[in-house]
Coordinates of C-alpha atoms (C1' of nucleotides) in Angstrom, one line a residue:
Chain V
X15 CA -171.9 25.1 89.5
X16 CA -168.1 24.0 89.7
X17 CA -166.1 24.5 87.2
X18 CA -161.9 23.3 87.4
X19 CA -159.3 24.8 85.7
X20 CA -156.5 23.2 83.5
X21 CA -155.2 23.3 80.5
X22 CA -158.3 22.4 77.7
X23 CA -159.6 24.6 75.4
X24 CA -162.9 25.5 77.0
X25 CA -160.7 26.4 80.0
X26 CA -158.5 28.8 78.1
X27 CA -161.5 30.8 77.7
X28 CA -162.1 31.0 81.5
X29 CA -158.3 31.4 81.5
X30 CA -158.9 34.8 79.4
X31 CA -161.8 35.6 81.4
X32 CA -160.6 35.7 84.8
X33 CA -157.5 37.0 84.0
X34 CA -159.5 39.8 83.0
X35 CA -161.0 39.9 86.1
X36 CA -157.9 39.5 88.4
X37 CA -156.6 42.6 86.3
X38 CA -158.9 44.9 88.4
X39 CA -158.4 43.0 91.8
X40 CA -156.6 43.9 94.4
X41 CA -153.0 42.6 94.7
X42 CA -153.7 40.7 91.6
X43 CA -154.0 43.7 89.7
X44 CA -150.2 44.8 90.6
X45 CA -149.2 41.5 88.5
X46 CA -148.6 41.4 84.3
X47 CA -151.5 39.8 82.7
X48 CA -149.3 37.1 81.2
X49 CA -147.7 36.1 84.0
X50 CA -151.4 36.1 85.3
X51 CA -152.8 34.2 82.5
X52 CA -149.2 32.0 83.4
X53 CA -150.4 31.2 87.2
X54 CA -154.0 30.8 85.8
X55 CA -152.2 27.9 83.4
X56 CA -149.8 26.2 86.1
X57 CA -152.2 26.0 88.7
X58 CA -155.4 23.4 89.7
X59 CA -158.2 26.2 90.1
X60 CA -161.9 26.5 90.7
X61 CA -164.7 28.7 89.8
X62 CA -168.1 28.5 91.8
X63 CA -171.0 30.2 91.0
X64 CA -173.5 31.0 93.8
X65 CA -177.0 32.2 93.9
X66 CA -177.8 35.3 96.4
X67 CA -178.2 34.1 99.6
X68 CA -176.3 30.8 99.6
X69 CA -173.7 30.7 102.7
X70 CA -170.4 30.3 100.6
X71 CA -168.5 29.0 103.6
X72 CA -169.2 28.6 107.2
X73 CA -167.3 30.0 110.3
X74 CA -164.7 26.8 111.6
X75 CA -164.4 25.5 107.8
X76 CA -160.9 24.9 107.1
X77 CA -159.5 27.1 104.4
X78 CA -157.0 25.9 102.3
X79 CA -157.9 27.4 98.8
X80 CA -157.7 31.6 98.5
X81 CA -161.6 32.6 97.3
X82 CA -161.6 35.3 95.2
X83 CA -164.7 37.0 94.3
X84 CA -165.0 37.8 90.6
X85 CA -168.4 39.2 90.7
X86 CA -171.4 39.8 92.9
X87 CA -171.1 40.8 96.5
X88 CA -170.8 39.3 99.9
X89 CA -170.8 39.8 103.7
X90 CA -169.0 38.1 106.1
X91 CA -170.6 37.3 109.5
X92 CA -170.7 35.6 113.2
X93 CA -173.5 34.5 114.3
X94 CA -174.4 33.2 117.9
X95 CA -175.9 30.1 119.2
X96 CA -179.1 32.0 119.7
X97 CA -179.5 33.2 116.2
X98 CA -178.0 36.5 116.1
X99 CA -176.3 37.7 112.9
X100 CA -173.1 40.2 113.6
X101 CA -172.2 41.2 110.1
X102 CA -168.6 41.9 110.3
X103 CA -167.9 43.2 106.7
X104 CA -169.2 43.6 103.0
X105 CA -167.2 43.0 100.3
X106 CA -168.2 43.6 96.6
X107 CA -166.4 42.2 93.4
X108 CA -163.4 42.2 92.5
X109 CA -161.7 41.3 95.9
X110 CA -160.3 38.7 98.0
X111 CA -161.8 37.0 100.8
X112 CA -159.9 35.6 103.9
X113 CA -156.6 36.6 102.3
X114 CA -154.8 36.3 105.6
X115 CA -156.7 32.7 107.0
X116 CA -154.9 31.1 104.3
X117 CA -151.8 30.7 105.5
X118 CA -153.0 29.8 109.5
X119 CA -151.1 26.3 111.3
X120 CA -155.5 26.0 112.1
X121 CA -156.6 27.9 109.6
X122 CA -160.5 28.0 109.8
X123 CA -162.5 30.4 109.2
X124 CA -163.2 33.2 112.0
X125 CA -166.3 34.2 109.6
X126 CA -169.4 32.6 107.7
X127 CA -169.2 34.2 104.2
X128 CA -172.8 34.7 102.7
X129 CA -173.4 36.4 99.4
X130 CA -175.4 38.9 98.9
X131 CA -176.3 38.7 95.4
X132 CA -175.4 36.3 92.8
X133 CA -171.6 35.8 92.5
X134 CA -168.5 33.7 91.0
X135 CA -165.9 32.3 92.9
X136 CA -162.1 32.0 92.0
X137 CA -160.7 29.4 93.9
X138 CA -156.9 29.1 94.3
X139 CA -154.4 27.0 95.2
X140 CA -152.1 28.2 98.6
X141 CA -149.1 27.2 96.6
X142 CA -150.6 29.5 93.7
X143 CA -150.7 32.5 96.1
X144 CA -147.3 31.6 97.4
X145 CA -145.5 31.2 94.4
X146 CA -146.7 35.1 93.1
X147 CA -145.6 36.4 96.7
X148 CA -142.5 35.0 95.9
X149 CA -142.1 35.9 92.4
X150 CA -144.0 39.6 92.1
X151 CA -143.2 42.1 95.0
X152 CA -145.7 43.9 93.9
X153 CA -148.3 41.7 94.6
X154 CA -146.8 40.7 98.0
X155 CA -146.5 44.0 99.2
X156 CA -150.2 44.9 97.9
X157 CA -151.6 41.2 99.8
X158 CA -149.8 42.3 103.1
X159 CA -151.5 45.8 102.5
X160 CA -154.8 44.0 102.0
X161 CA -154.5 41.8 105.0
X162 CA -153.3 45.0 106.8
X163 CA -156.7 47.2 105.8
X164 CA -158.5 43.9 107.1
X165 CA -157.0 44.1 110.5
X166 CA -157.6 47.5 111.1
X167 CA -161.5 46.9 110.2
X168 CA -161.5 43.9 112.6
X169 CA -159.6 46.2 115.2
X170 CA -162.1 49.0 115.3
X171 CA -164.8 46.7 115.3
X172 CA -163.6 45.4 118.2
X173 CA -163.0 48.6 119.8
X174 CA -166.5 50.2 118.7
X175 CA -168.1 47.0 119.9
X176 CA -166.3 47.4 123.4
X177 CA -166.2 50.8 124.4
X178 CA -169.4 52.6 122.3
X179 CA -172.4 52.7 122.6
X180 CA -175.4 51.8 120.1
X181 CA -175.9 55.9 119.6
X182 CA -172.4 56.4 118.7
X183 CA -172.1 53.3 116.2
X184 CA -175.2 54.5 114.3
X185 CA -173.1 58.2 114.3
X186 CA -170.2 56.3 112.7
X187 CA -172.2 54.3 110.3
X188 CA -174.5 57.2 109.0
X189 CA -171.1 59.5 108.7
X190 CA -169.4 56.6 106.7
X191 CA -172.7 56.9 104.9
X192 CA -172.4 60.9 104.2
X193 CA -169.0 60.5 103.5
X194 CA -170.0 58.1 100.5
X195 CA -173.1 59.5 99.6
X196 CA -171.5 63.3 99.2
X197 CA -174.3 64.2 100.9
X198 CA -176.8 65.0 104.0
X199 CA -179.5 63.3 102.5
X200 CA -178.8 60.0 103.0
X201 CA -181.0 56.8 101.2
X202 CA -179.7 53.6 103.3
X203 CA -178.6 51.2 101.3
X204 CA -179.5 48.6 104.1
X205 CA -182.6 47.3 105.9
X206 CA -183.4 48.4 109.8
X207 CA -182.5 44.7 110.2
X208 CA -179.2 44.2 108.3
X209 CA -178.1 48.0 109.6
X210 CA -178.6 46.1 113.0
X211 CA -176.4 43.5 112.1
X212 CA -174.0 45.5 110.8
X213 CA -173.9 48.0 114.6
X214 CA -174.3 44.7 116.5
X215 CA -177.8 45.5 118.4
X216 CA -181.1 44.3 117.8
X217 CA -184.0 46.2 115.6
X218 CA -185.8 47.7 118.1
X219 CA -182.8 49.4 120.1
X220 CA -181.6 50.3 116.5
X221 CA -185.0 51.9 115.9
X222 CA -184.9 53.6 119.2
X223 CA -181.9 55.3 119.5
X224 CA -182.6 56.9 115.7
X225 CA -185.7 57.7 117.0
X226 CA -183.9 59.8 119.9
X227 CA -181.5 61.3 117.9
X228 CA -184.4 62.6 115.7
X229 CA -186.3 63.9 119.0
X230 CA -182.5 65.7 120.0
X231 CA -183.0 67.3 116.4
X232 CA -179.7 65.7 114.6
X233 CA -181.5 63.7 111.8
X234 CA -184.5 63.4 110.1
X235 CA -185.9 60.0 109.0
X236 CA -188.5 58.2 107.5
X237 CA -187.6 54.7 107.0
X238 CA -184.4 54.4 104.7
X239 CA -184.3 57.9 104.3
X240 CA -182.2 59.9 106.8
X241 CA -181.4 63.7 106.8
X242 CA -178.9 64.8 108.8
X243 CA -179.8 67.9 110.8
X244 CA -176.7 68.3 113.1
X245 CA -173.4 67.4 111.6
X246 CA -171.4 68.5 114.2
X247 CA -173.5 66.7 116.8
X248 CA -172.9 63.5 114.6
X249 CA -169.9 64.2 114.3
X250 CA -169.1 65.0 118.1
X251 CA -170.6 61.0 119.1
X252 CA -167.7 59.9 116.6
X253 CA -165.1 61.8 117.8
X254 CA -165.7 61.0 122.1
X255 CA -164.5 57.9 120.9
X256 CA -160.9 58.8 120.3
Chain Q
X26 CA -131.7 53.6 125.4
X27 CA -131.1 53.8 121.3
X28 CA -128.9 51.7 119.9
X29 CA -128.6 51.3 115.9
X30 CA -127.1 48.7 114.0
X31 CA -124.7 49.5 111.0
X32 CA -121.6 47.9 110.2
X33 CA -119.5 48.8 113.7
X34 CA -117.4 46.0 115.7
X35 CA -119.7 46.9 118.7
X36 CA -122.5 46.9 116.3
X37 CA -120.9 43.2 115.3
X38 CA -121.6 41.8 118.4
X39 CA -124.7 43.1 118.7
X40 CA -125.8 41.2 115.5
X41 CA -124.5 38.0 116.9
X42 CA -127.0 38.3 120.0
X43 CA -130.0 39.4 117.8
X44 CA -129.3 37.0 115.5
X45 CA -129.5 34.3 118.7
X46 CA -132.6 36.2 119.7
X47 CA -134.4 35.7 116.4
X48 CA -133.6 32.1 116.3
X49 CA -136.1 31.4 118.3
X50 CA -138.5 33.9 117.4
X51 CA -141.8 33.1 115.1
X52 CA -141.0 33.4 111.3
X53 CA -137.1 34.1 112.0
X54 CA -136.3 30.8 113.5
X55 CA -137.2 29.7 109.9
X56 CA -134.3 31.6 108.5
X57 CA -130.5 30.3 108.6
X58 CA -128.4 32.0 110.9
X59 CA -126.3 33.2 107.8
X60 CA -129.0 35.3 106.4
X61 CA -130.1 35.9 109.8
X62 CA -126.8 38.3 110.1
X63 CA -126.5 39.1 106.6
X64 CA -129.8 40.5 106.6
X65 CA -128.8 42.6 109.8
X66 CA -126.0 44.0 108.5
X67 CA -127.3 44.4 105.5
X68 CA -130.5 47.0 106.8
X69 CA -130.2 49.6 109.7
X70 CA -132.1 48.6 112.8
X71 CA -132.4 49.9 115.9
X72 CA -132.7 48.0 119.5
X73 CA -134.2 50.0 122.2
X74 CA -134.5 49.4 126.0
X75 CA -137.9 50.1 127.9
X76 CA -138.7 49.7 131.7
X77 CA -141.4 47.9 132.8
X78 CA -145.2 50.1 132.4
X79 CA -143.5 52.3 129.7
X80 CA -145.7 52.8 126.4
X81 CA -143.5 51.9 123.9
X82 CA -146.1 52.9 120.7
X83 CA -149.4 54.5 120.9
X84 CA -152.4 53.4 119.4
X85 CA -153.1 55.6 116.3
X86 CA -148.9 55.8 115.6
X87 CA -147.6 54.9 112.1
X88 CA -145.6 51.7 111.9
X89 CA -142.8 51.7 109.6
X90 CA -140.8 49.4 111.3
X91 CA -141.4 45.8 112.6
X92 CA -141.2 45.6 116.1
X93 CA -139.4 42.5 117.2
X94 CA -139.7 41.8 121.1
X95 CA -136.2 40.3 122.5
X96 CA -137.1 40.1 125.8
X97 CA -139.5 40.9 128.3
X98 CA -143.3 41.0 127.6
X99 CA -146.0 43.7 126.5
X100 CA -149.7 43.9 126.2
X101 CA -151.5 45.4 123.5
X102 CA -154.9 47.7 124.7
X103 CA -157.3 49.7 123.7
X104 CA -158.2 52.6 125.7
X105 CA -161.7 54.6 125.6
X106 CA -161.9 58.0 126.3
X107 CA -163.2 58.0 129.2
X108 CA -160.5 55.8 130.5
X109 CA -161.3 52.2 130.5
X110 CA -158.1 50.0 129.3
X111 CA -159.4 47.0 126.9
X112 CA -156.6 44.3 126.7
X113 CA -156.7 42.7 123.6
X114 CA -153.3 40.9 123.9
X115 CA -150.2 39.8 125.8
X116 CA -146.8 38.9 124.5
X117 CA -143.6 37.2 125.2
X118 CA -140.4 37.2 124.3
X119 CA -139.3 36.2 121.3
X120 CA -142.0 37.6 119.2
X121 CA -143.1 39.8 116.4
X122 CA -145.7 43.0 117.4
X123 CA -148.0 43.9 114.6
X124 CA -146.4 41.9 111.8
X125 CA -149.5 43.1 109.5
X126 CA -150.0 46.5 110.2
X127 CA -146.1 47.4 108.9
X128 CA -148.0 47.2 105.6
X129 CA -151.1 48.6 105.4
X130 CA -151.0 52.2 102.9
X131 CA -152.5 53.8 106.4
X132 CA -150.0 51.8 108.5
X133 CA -151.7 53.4 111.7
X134 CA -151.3 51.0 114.9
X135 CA -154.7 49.9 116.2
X136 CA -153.6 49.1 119.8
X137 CA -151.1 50.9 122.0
X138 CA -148.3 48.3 123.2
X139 CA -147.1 48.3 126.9
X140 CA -144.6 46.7 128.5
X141 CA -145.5 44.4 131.5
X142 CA -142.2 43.6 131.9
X143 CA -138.4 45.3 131.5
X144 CA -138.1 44.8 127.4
X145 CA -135.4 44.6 124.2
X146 CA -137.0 45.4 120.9
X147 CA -135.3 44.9 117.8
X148 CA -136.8 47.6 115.5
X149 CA -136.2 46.4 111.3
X150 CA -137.0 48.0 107.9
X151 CA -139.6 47.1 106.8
X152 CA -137.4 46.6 103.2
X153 CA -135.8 44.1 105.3
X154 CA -139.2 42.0 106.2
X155 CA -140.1 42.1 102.6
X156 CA -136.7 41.0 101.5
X157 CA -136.5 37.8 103.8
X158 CA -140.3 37.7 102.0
X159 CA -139.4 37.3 99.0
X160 CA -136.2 35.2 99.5
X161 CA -136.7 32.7 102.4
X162 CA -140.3 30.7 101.8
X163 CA -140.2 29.3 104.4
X164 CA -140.2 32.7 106.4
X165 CA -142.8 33.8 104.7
X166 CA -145.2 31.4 105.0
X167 CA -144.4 31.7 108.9
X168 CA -144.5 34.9 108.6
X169 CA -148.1 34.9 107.3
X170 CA -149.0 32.2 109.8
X171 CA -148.1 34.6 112.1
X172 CA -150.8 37.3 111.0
X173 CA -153.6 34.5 110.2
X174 CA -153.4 33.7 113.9
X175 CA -153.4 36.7 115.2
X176 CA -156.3 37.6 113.1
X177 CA -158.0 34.5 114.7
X178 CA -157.1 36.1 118.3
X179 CA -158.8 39.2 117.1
X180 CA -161.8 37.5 115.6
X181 CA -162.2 35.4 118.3
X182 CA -162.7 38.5 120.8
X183 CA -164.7 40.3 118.6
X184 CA -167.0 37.3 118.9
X185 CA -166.8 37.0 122.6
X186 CA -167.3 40.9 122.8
X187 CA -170.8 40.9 120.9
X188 CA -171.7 37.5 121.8
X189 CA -170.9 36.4 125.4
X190 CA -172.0 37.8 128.7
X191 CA -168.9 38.5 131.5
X192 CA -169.6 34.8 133.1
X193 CA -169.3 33.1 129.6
X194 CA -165.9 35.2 129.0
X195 CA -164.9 34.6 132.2
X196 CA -165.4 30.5 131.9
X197 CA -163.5 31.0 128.8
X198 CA -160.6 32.2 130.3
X199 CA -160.9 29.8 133.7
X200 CA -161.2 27.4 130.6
X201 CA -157.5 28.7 129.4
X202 CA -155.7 29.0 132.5
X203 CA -156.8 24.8 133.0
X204 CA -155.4 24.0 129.9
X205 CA -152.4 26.2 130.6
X206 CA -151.7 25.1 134.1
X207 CA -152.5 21.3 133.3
X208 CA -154.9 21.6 137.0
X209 CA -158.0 22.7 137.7
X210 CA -156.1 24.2 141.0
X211 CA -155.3 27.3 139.8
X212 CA -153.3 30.2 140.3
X213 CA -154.1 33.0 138.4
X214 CA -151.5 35.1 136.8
X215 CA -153.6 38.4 136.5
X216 CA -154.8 41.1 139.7
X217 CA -158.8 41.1 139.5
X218 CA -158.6 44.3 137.6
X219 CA -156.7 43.4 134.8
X220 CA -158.4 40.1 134.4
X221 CA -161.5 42.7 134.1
X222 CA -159.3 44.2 131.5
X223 CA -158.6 40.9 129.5
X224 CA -162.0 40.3 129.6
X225 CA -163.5 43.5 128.9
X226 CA -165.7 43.9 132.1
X227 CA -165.4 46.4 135.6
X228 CA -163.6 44.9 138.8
X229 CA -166.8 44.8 140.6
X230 CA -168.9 43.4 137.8
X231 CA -166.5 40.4 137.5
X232 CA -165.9 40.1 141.3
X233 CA -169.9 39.6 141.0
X234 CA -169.9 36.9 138.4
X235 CA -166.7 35.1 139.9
X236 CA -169.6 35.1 143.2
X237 CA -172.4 33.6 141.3
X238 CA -169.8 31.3 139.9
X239 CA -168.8 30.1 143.4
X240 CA -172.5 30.1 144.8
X241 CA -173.4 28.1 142.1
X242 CA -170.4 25.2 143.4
X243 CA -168.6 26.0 139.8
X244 CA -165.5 27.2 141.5
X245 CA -164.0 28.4 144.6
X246 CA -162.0 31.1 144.8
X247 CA -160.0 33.6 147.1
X248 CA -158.1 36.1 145.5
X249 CA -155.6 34.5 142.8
X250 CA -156.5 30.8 143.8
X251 CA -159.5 29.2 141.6
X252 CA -160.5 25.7 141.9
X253 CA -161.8 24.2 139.1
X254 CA -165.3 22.1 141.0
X255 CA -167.8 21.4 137.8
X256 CA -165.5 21.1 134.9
X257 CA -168.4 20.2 132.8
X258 CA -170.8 22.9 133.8
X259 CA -167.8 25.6 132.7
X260 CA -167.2 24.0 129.8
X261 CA -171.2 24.2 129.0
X262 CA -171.0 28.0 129.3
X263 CA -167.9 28.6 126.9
X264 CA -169.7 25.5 124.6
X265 CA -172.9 27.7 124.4
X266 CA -171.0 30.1 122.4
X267 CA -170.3 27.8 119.3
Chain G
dT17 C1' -207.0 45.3 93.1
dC18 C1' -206.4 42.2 96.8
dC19 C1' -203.9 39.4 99.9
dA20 C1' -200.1 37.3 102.2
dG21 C1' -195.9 38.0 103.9
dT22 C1' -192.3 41.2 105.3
dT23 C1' -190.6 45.3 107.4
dC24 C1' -190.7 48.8 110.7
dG25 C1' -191.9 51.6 114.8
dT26 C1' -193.1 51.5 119.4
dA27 C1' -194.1 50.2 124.1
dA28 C1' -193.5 47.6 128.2
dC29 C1' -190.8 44.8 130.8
dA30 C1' -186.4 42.2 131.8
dT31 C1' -181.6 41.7 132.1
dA32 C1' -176.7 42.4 132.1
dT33 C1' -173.4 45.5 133.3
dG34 C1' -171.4 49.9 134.7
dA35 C1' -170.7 53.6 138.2
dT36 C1' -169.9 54.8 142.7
dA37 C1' -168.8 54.1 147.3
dC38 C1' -167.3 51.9 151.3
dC39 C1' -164.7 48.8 154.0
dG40 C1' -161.6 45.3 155.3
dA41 C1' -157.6 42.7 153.9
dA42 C1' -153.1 42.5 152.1
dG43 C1' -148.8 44.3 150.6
dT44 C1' -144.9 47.6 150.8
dG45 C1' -141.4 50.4 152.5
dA46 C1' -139.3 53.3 156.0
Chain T
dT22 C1' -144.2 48.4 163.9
dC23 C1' -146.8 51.8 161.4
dA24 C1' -148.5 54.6 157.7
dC25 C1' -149.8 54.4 153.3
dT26 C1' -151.2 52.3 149.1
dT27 C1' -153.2 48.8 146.6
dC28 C1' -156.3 45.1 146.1
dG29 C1' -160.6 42.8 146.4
dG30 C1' -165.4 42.1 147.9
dT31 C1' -169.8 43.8 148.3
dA32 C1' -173.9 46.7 148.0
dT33 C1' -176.9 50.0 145.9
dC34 C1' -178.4 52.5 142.2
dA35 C1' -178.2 53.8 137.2
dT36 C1' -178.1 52.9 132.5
dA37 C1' -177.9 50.7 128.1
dT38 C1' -179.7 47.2 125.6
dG39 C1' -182.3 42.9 124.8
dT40 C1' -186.8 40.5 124.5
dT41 C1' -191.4 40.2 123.3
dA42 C1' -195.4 41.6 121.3
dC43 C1' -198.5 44.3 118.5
dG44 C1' -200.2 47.2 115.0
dA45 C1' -199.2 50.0 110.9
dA46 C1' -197.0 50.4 106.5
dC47 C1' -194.9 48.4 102.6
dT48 C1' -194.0 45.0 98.9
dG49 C1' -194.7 41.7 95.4
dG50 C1' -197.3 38.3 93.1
dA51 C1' -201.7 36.5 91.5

DNA sequence: TCCAGTTCGTAACATATGATACCGAAGTGA
DNA sequence: TCACTTCGGTATCATATGTTACGAACTGGA
């Protein structure tokens, strides 16, 4: 469902609506709701709404409007000509997607956005985006932050995926995990598949190397339910990579 | 060497050879040469000197200031713990180093830069960056183009990490130097080893697939000469990838 | 409750790549 | 010219991970 933006009545109330929503999203959030509800007003936008699984935009698509997700969640992916899945991040609402692709000479899309669950999509002009750089510091400084924050992600990926191994991902992932949870009991909020994904190995070698590290005595597990046994030893996998 | 720049008649003339510098430089070159001078007289930046191997910033360092390479060129690693150097990039002169990561709220630097060369950097505010943000468009939107593409770069590795074997990367980079040298005679600007480094691989393991490659009448090859033989059947194994 | 489909664990085998070592070739500087 | 260092090729063995397949367990709808 596509809806567009500008100046009617019905739209006011979308106006209203998103501004609403902006007001808790990054970078947006550093702007005045009027001058918000202002850009909201000036500018040509879209709002998409899109069921859970539907592939929001593919990796190579040109980019030339900012998506921001209003609601729902999504994950951003690669995937390779044989059919594997690399999930790359998740993302859950309010936030902006591809902030930095935007602006690219050949801007397209280094990732295939899926969603997760059912979401809504802001779409925004480049000259939108442009103009509030200009015109709030605030917001530009928080966008750069933003763009910076993605970077780093993309870096350590990068690094993870070059120099460790699948035992020391699934450290880093499960003490991201504790770290959330608050806890050493840990319920995965991912399948054995999409933790895959996520780690960049297949099932089976995912399987396998928690099945070791339950044999070495550093977790517990029974399907999504993981106990950690060992922190330290966790912890020591993590930190032979820096 | 230190050198800072602050409203001093030596200081003057440094400005005037900067200011030349950045004219050519992505995102600056956008700027009038006016503001280009105003703007360094207006902040305090430094200019350092660094021989050629010298590690100018280590991975995990805060950035506060942008880097702006004068002269010379750097590469950006990674390094694993147990040694192994990961090139992710190479540079040169004129050109911005980590134009996003001055901006991040845990502005840590996610490679360690090294120059390959004798270099001039040009180290500025970051006040100043966001000033010319805010007041020059035009540099800002380069500016941001600068970041999308390096984001590509990034993206483009990761992908290549998880997805390709050593002979795919490998014809990706053969692939490159093609375009780059206009030939498919080639002389490679890398030793073996680093190429190993660019392309995330041991020596041995890509002296290996270079072998296969040349057994299988792809290429021939002795030492930093490649010929190009089956242009097609190189361009089949980076095609496989998409 | 039953059944079809999905998820998960595991095993066996295959494959790509790393580690290590050695040797010859090439380069460098005195 | 010579000694030393670096570079590059190659071989052998080790290791991590992928592929494929199968059976058990789980899930959701009729």
């Amino acid at each position: 469902m596509l809806r567009t933006g500008q100046n009617s009545g019905k739209e006011l109330a979308d106006t209203e609506r998103i501004a609403a929503h902006l007001a808790c999203c990054p970078a947006f959030e550093a702007v005045a709701p009027d001058t918000l509800r202002d850009m909201l007003q000036r500018h040509h936008y879209h709002i998409t709404s899109h069921d859970s699984g539907a592939i929001v935009a593919f990796r190579g698509d040109r980019y030339e409007r900012l998506l921001v997700l209003l609601s729902g969640e999504v994950r951003t992916e690669m995937s390779s000509y044989g059919g594997k899945q690399y999930t790359v991040a998740e993302y859950t609402a309010p936030c902006l997607l591809a902030p930095a692709i935007l602006f690219g000479k050949d801007n397209r899309l280094p990732v295939s956005v899926i969603a997760t669950r059912p979401i809504e999509l802001l779409r925004l002009p480049r000259a939108a985006v442009l103009a509030l750089c200009r015109t709030e510091e605030a917001f530009l400084a928080a966008y750069l932050g933003d763009i910076s924050t993605r970077l780093g992600v993309l870096a350590d990926k990068l690094r993870l995926s070059r120099f460790a191994t699948i035992r020391e991902r699934l450290a880093d992932y499960l003490l991201d995990q504790y770290h959330l949870q608050g806890s050493s009991t840990l319920q995965l909020p991912h399948s054995r598949r999409t933790q895959a994904e996520i780690l960049g190995a297949t099932r089976p070698a995912l399987s396998r190397v928690l099945s070791e590290l339950a044999e070495a005595g550093v977790v517990n597990y029974d399907r999504d339910y993981v106990q950690i046994l060992d922190l330290e030893a966790l912890a020591g996998l993590v930190d032979s990579l820096d």
